[in-house]
Coordinates of C-alpha atoms in Angstrom, one line a residue:
M388 CA -9.7 10.5 -21.7
S389 CA -7.0 10.3 -24.4
M390 CA -3.8 8.3 -24.3
Y391 CA -1.9 11.5 -24.6
Y392 CA -3.3 12.6 -21.2
T393 CA -2.7 9.2 -19.8
N394 CA 0.9 9.3 -20.7
R395 CA 1.3 12.8 -19.3
L396 CA 0.0 11.4 -15.9
L397 CA 2.4 8.5 -16.1
I398 CA 5.3 11.0 -16.7
V399 CA 4.2 13.1 -13.8
F400 CA 4.2 10.1 -11.3
L401 CA 7.5 8.9 -12.6
F402 CA 9.0 12.4 -12.2
C403 CA 7.7 12.4 -8.6
F404 CA 9.5 9.2 -7.9
Y405 CA 12.7 10.6 -9.5
L406 CA 12.5 13.5 -7.0
A407 CA 12.0 10.9 -4.3
S408 CA 15.0 8.9 -5.4
I409 CA 17.2 12.1 -5.1
N410 CA 16.0 12.6 -1.5
I411 CA 16.7 8.9 -0.7
A412 CA 20.3 9.1 -2.2
R413 CA 21.0 12.1 0.1
A414 CA 19.9 10.1 3.2
Q415 CA 21.5 6.8 2.8
E416 CA 22.7 6.7 6.3
N417 CA 19.0 6.7 7.5
L418 CA 17.7 4.4 4.7
T419 CA 16.1 1.0 5.1
G420 CA 15.1 -1.2 2.1
F421 CA 12.6 -4.0 2.1
W422 CA 11.3 -6.6 -0.3
Q423 CA 7.5 -7.4 0.3
P424 CA 6.1 -10.3 -1.7
Q425 CA 2.3 -10.8 -1.2
M426 CA -0.5 -13.0 -2.3
A427 CA -4.2 -12.0 -2.2
I428 CA -7.5 -13.8 -3.0
N429 CA -10.6 -11.7 -3.8
Y430 CA -14.0 -13.5 -3.4
N431 CA -17.2 -11.8 -4.5
V432 CA -20.2 -13.1 -2.4
N433 CA -22.6 -11.1 -4.5
P434 CA -22.4 -7.9 -6.6
T435 CA -22.2 -5.6 -3.6
Y436 CA -20.3 -7.6 -0.9
S437 CA -16.8 -9.2 -1.3
H438 CA -13.9 -10.6 0.8
N439 CA -10.2 -10.2 0.6
F440 CA -7.7 -12.6 2.2
S441 CA -4.0 -11.9 2.0
I442 CA -0.7 -13.0 3.2
A443 CA 2.5 -10.9 3.0
Q444 CA 6.2 -11.3 4.0
R445 CA 8.5 -8.3 4.7
I446 CA 12.2 -8.9 4.2
F447 CA 15.1 -6.6 5.0
I448 CA 17.3 -6.2 1.9
Y449 CA 19.2 -3.0 3.1
E450 CA 19.7 -2.1 6.6
D451 CA 22.4 -0.2 8.6
E452 CA 24.1 0.7 5.3
E453 CA 24.6 -2.9 4.4
V454 CA 22.9 -5.4 2.0
T455 CA 21.1 -8.1 3.9
L456 CA 18.4 -10.7 3.6
N457 CA 16.4 -11.2 6.8
T458 CA 12.6 -11.6 7.4
R459 CA 11.2 -8.8 9.5
Q460 CA 7.5 -9.9 9.8
L461 CA 4.6 -12.0 8.3
D462 CA 1.2 -10.6 8.0
F463 CA -2.2 -12.4 7.6
A464 CA -5.1 -10.2 6.8
H465 CA -8.9 -10.3 6.0
F466 CA -11.0 -7.5 4.6
S467 CA -14.7 -7.2 3.9
R468 CA -16.1 -4.6 1.6
L469 CA -19.7 -3.5 1.0
K470 CA -20.6 -1.3 -1.9
T471 CA -23.1 1.4 -0.8
R472 CA -23.3 3.0 -4.3
D473 CA -21.8 2.3 -7.7
N474 CA -18.7 4.2 -6.8
Q475 CA -18.7 4.1 -3.0
S476 CA -18.0 1.4 -0.5
V477 CA -17.3 0.8 3.2
G478 CA -15.1 -1.9 4.7
L479 CA -13.8 -3.6 7.8
G480 CA -10.6 -5.4 8.2
V481 CA -8.5 -7.4 10.7
Q482 CA -4.8 -8.2 10.5
Y483 CA -2.4 -10.2 12.6
R484 CA 1.4 -9.4 12.3
F485 CA 4.0 -11.9 13.4
R486 CA 7.3 -10.1 14.4
N487 CA 8.3 -11.9 17.6
L488 CA 9.1 -15.1 15.5
F489 CA 11.9 -13.3 13.7
N490 CA 13.1 -10.9 16.5
K491 CA 12.6 -11.6 20.1
D492 CA 12.7 -8.0 20.9
S493 CA 9.7 -7.1 18.8
E494 CA 6.1 -7.5 19.5
N495 CA 3.3 -9.1 17.5
E496 CA 0.4 -6.9 16.4
L497 CA -3.4 -7.2 16.1
R498 CA -4.8 -4.5 13.8
F499 CA -8.4 -3.4 13.1
T500 CA -9.3 -1.4 10.1
Q501 CA -12.4 0.8 9.1
Q502 CA -12.6 2.3 5.6
F503 CA -14.6 4.5 3.2
N504 CA -13.6 4.5 -0.5
I505 CA -14.9 6.5 -3.3
T506 CA -14.0 6.3 -7.0
N507 CA -14.6 8.4 -10.2
K508 CA -13.9 7.1 -13.7
P509 CA -14.5 9.9 -16.3
R510 CA -13.2 7.6 -19.1
N511 CA -10.4 5.2 -19.0
I512 CA -8.7 6.6 -15.8
R513 CA -10.1 5.8 -12.5
F514 CA -9.5 8.1 -9.6
G515 CA -10.0 7.0 -6.0
H516 CA -10.1 8.6 -2.5
R517 CA -9.7 6.3 0.5
L518 CA -10.1 7.1 4.2
R519 CA -9.0 4.7 6.8
S520 CA -8.8 4.5 10.6
E521 CA -6.9 1.8 12.3
Q522 CA -6.1 0.5 15.8
R523 CA -2.8 -1.2 16.1
V524 CA -2.8 -3.2 19.3
T525 CA 0.4 -4.7 20.9
R526 CA 1.1 -6.1 24.3
T527 CA 2.5 -2.7 25.5
R528 CA 0.4 0.0 23.7
T529 CA -2.3 0.9 21.3
I530 CA -1.7 3.1 18.4
H531 CA -4.6 5.0 16.6
R532 CA -3.8 5.7 13.0
F533 CA -5.6 7.8 10.4
R534 CA -4.9 7.6 6.6
Y535 CA -5.9 9.3 3.4
R536 CA -4.9 7.9 0.1
Y537 CA -5.3 9.4 -3.4
A538 CA -4.9 6.8 -6.3
L539 CA -5.3 6.6 -10.0
D540 CA -5.1 3.7 -12.4
F541 CA -5.4 3.1 -16.1
P542 CA -4.6 0.5 -18.8
L543 CA -1.4 1.1 -20.7
Q544 CA -2.9 -0.2 -24.0
G545 CA -6.1 1.1 -25.4
E546 CA -9.2 2.3 -23.5
Q547 CA -9.9 -0.8 -21.3
L548 CA -8.0 -3.6 -19.8
D549 CA -8.0 -6.8 -21.7
I550 CA -6.3 -10.2 -20.9
G551 CA -2.6 -10.2 -21.5
E552 CA -2.4 -6.4 -21.2
S553 CA -0.7 -4.1 -18.6
Y554 CA -1.8 -1.4 -16.3
F555 CA -0.5 1.4 -14.1
I556 CA -1.4 2.3 -10.5
G557 CA 0.0 5.4 -8.7
T558 CA -0.9 6.4 -5.1
A559 CA 0.0 9.0 -2.6
E560 CA -0.9 8.5 1.0
S561 CA -0.7 10.6 4.2
L562 CA -0.8 9.1 7.7
L563 CA -1.2 10.3 11.2
S564 CA -0.4 8.0 14.2
I565 CA -1.4 8.9 17.8
A566 CA -0.5 6.9 21.0
N567 CA -0.6 7.9 24.7
T568 CA 3.2 7.6 25.2
N569 CA 4.4 9.2 21.9
L570 CA 4.2 12.5 20.2
P571 CA 2.0 12.4 17.0
Q572 CA 3.8 10.8 14.1
Y573 CA 3.3 12.0 10.5
D574 CA 4.2 9.8 7.5
Q575 CA 4.0 10.1 3.8
R576 CA 4.0 7.3 1.1
F577 CA 4.3 7.3 -2.7
T578 CA 3.7 4.1 -4.6
L579 CA 4.0 3.0 -8.3
H580 CA 2.7 -0.4 -9.6
L581 CA 2.9 -1.9 -12.9
G582 CA 0.4 -4.9 -13.3
W583 CA -0.6 -7.4 -15.9
L584 CA -4.0 -9.1 -16.4
L585 CA -2.8 -12.7 -16.8
N586 CA -6.3 -14.2 -17.3
R587 CA -9.8 -13.6 -16.0
Y588 CA -8.7 -14.8 -12.5
A589 CA -5.3 -13.5 -11.9
K590 CA -3.2 -10.4 -12.0
L591 CA 0.6 -10.0 -11.4
Q592 CA 1.9 -6.7 -9.9
T593 CA 5.4 -5.3 -9.3
G594 CA 6.2 -1.9 -7.9
L595 CA 8.2 0.5 -5.7
E596 CA 7.1 2.4 -2.6
Y597 CA 8.9 5.3 -0.9
R598 CA 8.0 6.1 2.7
L599 CA 8.9 9.2 4.6
E600 CA 8.2 8.3 8.3
D601 CA 8.1 10.6 11.2
Y602 CA 9.2 13.5 9.0
T603 CA 8.4 16.2 11.7
Q604 CA 10.8 14.6 14.2
E605 CA 13.4 11.9 13.4
T606 CA 12.9 11.2 9.7
E607 CA 13.3 7.7 8.4
H608 CA 13.5 6.8 4.7
L609 CA 12.1 3.5 3.7
I610 CA 12.1 2.0 0.1
F611 CA 10.0 -1.1 -0.8
L612 CA 10.3 -3.5 -3.7
L613 CA 6.7 -4.9 -4.1
S614 CA 5.4 -8.0 -5.9
S615 CA 2.0 -9.3 -5.7
L616 CA -0.1 -12.1 -7.1
I617 CA -3.9 -11.4 -7.0
I618 CA -6.5 -14.1 -7.6
S619 CA -10.1 -13.3 -8.1
L620 CA -12.6 -16.1 -7.6

């Protein structure tokens, strides 16, 4: 696939984020901003089976129309992935979220995840479809969530990613959450990442994510500043 087509895709995703930013600007009274740094370690047991361990912190940077800097939560997660074909995989994950440490009125959460992923790479652009189901367990309730994500990624220099070069990731994800005590909640997320392959073992990523939460009832607008260090062993 030509660099001309690659650049057009990048322009399309940037334009979508521009439209999202206009929507955010119109809804500042219902806007929350976060910074979310993360560190992840990938470990390949063999060519078909791998583990991922991660730790992430979520920090308020804009809340109630004020700039702030307060930790909301701390997440520890593990994910196992098994390739069933060259372009398909299934996975299982577990995550624990600490919130009560930072807000006594909030509950900690235990989360279980099941995943199916399929990718297609005609040339230098990889397209991905991901289906996930989750069970979010707290002391007072269990939420069942279903997610579909469409993603694409490609190098920004040349046809393949080499050490020292950058790459782009764009995703769009739809979510449905169901719980006994609540009406169904529908969310939408759009994410842009720029990354750099630092060496054969490490990647550095930075990005933006816009979330439109509960958009059929009481809509909330969330914006995330993302930063990640990814180590592959």
